[in-house]
mmCIF file with all atom_site columns, C-alpha atoms in Angstrom:
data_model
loop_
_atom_site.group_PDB
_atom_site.id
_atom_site.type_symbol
_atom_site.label_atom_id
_atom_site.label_alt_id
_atom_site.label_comp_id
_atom_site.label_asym_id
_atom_site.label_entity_id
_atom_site.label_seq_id
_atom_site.pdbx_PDB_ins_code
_atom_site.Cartn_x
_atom_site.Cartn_y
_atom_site.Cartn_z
_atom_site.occupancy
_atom_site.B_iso_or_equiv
_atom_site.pdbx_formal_charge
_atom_site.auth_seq_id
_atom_site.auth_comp_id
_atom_site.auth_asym_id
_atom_site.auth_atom_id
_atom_site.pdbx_PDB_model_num
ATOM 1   C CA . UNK A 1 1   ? 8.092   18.174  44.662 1.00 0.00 ? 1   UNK A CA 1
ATOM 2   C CA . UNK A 1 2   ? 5.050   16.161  45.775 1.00 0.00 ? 2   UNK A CA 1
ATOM 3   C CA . UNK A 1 3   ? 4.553   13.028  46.038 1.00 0.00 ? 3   UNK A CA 1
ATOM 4   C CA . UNK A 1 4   ? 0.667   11.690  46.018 1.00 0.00 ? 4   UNK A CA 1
ATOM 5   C CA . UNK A 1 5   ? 0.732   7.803   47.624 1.00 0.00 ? 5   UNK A CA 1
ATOM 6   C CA . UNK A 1 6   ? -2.574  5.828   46.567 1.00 0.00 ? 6   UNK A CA 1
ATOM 7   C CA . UNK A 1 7   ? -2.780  2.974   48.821 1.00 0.00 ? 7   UNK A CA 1
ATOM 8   C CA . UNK A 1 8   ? -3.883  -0.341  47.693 1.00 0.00 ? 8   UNK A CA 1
ATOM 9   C CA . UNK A 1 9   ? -6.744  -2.404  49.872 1.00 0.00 ? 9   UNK A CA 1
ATOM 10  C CA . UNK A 1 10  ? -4.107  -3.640  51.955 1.00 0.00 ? 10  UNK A CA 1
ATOM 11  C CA . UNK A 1 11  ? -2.435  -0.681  53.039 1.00 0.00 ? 11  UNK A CA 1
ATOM 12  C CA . UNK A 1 12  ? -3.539  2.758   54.775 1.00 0.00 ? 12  UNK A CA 1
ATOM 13  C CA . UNK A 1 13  ? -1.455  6.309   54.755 1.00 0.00 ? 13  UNK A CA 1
ATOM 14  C CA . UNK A 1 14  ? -1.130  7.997   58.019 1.00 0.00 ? 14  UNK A CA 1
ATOM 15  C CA . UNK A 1 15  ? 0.835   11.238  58.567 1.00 0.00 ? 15  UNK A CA 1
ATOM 16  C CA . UNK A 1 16  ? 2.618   11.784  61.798 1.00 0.00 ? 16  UNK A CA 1
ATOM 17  C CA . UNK A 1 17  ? 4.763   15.506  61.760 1.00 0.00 ? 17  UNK A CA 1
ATOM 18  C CA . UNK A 1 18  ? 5.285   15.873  58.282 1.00 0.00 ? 18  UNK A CA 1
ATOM 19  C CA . UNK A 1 19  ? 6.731   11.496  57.681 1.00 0.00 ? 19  UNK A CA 1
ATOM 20  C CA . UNK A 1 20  ? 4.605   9.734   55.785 1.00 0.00 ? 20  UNK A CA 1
ATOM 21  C CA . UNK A 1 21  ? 3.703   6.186   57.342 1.00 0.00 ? 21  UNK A CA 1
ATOM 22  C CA . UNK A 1 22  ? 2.136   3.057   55.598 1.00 0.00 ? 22  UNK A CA 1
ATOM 23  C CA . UNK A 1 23  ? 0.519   0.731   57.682 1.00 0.00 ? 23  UNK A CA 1
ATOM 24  C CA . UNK A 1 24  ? -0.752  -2.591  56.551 1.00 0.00 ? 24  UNK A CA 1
ATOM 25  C CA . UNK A 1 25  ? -3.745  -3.958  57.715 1.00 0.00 ? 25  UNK A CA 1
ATOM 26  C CA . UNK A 1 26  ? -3.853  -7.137  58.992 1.00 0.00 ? 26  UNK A CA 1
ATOM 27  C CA . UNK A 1 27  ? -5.056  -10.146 55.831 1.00 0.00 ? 27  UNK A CA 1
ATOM 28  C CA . UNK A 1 28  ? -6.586  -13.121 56.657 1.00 0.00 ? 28  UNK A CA 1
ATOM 29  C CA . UNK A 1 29  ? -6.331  -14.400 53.080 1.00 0.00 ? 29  UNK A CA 1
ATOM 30  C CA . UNK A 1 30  ? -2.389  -13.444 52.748 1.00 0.00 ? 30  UNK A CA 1
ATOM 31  C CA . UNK A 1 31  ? 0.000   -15.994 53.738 1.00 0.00 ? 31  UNK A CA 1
ATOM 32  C CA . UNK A 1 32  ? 2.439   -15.299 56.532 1.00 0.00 ? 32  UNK A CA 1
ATOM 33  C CA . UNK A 1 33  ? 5.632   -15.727 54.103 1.00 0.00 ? 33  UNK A CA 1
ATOM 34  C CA . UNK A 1 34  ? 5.241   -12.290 53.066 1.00 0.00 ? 34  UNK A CA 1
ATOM 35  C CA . UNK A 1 35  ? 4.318   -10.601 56.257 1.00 0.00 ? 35  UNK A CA 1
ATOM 36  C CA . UNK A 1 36  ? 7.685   -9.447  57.067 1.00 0.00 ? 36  UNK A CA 1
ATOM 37  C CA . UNK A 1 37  ? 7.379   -6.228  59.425 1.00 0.00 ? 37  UNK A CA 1
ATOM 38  C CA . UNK A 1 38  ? 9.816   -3.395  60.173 1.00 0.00 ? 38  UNK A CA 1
ATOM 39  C CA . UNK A 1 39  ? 10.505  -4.767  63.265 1.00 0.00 ? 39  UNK A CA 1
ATOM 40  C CA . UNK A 1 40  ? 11.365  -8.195  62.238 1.00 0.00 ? 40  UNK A CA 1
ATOM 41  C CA . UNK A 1 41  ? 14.424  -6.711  60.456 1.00 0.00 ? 41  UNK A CA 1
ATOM 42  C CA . UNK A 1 42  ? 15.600  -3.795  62.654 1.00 0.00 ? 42  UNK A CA 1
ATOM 43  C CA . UNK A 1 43  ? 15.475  -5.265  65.839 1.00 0.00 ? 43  UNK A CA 1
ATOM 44  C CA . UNK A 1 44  ? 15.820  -2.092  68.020 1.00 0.00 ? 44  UNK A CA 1
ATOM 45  C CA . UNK A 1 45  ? 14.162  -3.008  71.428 1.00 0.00 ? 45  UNK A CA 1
ATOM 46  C CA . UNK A 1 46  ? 10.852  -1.084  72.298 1.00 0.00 ? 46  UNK A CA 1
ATOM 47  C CA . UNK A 1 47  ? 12.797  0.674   75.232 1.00 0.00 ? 47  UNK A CA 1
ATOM 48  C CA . UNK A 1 48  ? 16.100  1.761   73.161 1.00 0.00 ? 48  UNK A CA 1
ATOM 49  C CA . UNK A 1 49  ? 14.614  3.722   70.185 1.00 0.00 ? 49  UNK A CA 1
ATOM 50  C CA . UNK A 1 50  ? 16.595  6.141   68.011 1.00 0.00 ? 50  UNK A CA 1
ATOM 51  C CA . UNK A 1 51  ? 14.497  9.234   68.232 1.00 0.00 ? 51  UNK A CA 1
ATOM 52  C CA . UNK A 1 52  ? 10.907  9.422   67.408 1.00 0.00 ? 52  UNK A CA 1
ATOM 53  C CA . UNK A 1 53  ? 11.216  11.431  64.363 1.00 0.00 ? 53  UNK A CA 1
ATOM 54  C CA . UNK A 1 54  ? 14.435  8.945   62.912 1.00 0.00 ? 54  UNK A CA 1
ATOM 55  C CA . UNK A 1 55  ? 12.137  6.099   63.690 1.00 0.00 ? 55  UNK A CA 1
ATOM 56  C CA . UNK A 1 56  ? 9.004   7.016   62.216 1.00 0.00 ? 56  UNK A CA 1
ATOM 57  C CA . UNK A 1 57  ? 10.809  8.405   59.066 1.00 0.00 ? 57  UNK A CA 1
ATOM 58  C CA . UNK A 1 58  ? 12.734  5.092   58.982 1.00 0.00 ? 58  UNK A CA 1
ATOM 59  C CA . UNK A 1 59  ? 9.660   3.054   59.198 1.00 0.00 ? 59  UNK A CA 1
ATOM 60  C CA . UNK A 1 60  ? 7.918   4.595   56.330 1.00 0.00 ? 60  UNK A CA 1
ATOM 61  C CA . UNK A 1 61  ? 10.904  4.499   54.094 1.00 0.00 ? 61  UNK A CA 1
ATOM 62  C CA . UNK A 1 62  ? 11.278  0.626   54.592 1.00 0.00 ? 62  UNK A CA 1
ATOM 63  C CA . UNK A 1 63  ? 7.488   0.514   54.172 1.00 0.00 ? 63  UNK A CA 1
ATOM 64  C CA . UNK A 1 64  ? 7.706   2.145   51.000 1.00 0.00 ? 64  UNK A CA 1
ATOM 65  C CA . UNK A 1 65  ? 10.649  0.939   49.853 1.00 0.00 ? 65  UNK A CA 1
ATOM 66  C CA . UNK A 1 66  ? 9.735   -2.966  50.281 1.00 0.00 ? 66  UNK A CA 1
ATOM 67  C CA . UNK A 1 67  ? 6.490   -2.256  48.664 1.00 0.00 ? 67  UNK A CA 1
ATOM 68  C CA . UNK A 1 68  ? 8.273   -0.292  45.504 1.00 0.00 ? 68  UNK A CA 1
ATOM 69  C CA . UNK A 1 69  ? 10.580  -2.910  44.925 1.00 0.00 ? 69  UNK A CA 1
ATOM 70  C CA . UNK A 1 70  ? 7.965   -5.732  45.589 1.00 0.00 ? 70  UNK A CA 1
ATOM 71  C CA . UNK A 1 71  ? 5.808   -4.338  42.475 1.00 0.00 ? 71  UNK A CA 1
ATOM 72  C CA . UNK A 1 72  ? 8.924   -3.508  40.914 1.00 0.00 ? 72  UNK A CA 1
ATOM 73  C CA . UNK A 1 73  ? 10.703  -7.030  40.825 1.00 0.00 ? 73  UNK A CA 1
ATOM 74  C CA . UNK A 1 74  ? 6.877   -8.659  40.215 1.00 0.00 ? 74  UNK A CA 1
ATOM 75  C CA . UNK A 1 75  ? 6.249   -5.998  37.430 1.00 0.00 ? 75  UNK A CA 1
ATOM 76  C CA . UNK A 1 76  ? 9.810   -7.255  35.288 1.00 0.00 ? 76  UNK A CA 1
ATOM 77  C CA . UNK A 1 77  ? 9.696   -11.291 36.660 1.00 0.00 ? 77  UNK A CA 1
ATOM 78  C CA . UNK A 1 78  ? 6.342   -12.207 36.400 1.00 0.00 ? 78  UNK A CA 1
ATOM 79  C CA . UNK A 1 79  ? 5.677   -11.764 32.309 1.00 0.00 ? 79  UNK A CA 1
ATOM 80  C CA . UNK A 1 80  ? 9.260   -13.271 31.574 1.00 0.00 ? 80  UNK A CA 1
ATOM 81  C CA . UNK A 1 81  ? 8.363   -16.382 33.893 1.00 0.00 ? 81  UNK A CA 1
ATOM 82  C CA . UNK A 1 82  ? 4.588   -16.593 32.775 1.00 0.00 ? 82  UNK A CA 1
ATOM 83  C CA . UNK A 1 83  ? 6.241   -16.649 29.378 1.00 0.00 ? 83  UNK A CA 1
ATOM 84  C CA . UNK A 1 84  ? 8.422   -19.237 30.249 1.00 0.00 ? 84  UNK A CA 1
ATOM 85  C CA . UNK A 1 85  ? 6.034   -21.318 31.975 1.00 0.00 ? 85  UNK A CA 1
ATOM 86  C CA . UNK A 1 86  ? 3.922   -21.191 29.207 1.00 0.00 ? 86  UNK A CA 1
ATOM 87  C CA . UNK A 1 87  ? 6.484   -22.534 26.962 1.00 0.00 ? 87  UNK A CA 1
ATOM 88  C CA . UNK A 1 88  ? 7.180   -25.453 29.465 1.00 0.00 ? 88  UNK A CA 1
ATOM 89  C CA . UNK A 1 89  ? 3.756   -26.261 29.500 1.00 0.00 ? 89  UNK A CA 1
ATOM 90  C CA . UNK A 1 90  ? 3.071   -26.544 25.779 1.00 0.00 ? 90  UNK A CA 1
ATOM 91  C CA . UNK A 1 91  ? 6.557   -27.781 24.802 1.00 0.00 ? 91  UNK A CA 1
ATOM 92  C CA . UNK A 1 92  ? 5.267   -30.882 27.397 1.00 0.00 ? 92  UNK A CA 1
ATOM 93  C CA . UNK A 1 93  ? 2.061   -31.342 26.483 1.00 0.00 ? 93  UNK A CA 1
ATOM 94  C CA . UNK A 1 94  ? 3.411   -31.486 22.753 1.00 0.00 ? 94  UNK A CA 1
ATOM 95  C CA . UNK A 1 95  ? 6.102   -34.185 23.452 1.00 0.00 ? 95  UNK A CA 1
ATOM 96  C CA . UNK A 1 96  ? 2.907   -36.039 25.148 1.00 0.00 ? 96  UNK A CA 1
ATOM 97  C CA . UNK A 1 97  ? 0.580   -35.381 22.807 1.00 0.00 ? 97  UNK A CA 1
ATOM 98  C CA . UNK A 1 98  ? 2.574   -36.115 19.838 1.00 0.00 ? 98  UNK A CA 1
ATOM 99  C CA . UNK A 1 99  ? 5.644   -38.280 21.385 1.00 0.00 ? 99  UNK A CA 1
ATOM 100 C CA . UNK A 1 100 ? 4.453   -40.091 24.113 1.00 0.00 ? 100 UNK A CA 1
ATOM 101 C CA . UNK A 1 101 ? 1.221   -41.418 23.635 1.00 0.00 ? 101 UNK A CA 1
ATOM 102 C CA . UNK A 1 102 ? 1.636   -42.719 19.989 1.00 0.00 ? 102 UNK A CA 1
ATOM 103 C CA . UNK A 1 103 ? 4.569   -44.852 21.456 1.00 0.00 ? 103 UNK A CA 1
ATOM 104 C CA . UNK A 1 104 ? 2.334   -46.197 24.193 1.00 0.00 ? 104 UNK A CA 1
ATOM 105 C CA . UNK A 1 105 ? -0.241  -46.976 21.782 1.00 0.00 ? 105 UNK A CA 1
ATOM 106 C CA . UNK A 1 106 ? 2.032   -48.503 19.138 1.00 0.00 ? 106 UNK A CA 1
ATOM 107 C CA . UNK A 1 107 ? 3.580   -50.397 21.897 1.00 0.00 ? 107 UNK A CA 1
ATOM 108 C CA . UNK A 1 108 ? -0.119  -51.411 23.035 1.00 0.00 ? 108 UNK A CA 1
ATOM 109 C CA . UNK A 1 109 ? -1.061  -52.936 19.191 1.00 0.00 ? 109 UNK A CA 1
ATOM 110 C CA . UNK A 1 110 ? 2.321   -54.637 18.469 1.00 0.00 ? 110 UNK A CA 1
ATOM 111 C CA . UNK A 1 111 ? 2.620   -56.348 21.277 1.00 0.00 ? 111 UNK A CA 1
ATOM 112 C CA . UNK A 1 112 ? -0.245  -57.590 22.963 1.00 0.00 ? 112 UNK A CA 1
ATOM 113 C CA . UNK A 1 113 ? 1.707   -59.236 25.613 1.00 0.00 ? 113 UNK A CA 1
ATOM 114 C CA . UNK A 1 114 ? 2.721   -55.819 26.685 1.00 0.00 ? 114 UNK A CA 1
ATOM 115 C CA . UNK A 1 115 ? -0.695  -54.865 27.194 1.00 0.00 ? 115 UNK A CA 1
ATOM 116 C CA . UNK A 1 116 ? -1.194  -57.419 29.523 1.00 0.00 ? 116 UNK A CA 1
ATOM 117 C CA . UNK A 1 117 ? 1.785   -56.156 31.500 1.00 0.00 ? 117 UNK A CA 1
ATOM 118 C CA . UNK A 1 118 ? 0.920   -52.732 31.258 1.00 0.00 ? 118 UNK A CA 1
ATOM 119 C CA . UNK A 1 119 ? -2.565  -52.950 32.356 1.00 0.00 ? 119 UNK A CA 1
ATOM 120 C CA . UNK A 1 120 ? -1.492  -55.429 35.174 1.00 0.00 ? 120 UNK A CA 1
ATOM 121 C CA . UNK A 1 121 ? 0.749   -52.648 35.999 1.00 0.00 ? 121 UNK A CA 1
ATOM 122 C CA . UNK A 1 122 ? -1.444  -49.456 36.366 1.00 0.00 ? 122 UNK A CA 1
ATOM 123 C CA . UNK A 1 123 ? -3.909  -51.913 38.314 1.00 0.00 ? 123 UNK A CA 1
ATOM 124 C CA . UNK A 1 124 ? -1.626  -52.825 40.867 1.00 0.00 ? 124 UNK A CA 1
ATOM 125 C CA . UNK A 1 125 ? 1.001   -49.354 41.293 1.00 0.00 ? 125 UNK A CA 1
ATOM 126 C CA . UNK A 1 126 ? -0.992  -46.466 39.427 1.00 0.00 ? 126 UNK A CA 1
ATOM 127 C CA . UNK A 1 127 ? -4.847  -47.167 40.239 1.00 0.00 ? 127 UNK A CA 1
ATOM 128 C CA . UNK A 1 128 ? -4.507  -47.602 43.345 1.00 0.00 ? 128 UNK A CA 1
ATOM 129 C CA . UNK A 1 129 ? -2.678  -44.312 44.451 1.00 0.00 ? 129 UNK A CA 1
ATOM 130 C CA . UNK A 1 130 ? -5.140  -42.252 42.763 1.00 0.00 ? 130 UNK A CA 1
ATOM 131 C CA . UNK A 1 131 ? -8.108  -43.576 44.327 1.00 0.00 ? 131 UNK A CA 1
ATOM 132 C CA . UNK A 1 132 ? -6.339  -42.882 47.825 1.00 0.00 ? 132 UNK A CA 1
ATOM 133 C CA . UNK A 1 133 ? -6.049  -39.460 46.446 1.00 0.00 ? 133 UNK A CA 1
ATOM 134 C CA . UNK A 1 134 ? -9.696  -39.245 45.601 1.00 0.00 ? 134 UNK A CA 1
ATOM 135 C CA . UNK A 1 135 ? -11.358 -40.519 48.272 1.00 0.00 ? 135 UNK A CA 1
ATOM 136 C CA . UNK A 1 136 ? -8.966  -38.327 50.736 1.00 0.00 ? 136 UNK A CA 1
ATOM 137 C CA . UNK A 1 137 ? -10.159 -35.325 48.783 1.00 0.00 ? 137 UNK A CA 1
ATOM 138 C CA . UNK A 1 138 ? -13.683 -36.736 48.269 1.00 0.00 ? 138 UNK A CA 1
ATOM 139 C CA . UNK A 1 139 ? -14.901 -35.273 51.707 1.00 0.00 ? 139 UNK A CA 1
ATOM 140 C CA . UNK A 1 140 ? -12.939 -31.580 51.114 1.00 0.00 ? 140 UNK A CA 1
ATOM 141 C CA . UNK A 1 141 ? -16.102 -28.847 50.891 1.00 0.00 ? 141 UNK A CA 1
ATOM 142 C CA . UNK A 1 142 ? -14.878 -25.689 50.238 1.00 0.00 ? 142 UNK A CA 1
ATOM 143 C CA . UNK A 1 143 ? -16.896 -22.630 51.521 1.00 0.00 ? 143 UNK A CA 1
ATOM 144 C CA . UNK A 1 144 ? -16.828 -18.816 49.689 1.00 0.00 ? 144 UNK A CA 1
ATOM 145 C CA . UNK A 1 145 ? -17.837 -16.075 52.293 1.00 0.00 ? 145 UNK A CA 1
ATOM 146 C CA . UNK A 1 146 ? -18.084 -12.500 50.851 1.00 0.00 ? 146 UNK A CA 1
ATOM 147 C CA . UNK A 1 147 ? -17.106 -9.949  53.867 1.00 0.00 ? 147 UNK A CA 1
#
């Protein structure tokens, strides 16, 4: 039986004495959550290795397996919970749409005192806030470099 690997951008194939080893290359644009290496989880000191062929072969299996099971778990999660988040999101935006707002404007024409109150409200707590939040992010220029 053969088995053909095609390696993705982040990853290269090397074969040392028959094992096949994947080695990732190092991504600036990849967070460090999901840089977990073969050697943070068997934690065999550089000096005590099993034997070269064991570790090698060892390596490339975890290698392998972690990036299987990676695709694996993203290829039957991600549609279910894109699904799901999609449901959220419009099952909200309904309740708002068609729920929410209506009341606040119904509110807003009955009582005119509540107006008042309201818009005293969002001037003081709610307008505020979000001009903080713009004028910290007013100065944020973001930069796209093509290697």
């Amino acid at each position: 039986m053969r088995l053909t690997l095609k390696p993705k951008k982040d990853m290269m194939i090397a074969y040392n004495d028959g094992c096949i080893v994947l080695l990732r290359q190092q991504l600036g644009s990849l967070g460090s959550l999901n840089q977990l290496g073969f050697e943070d989880v068997i934690a065999e000191p550089e000096l005590t290795h099993s034997f070269d062929k064991v570790w090698i072969c060892s390596h490339a299996l975890f290698e392998l397996s972690k990036y299987l099971i990676y695709k694996l778990v993203t290829l039957v999660l991600a549609i279910p919970l894109a699904l799901v988040a999609g449901i959220i999101f419009a099952v909200l935006s309904c309740l708002h749409i068609w729920i929410v707002v209506p009341f606040v404007k119904t509110c807003l024409m009955v009582l005119p005192s509540v107006q008042t109150v309201w818009k005293s409200l969002t001037d003081v707590f709610i307008v505020p806030v979000f001009q903080s939040i713009g004028r910290c992010f007013a100065m944020v220029n973001i930069r796209l470099d093509q290697e």
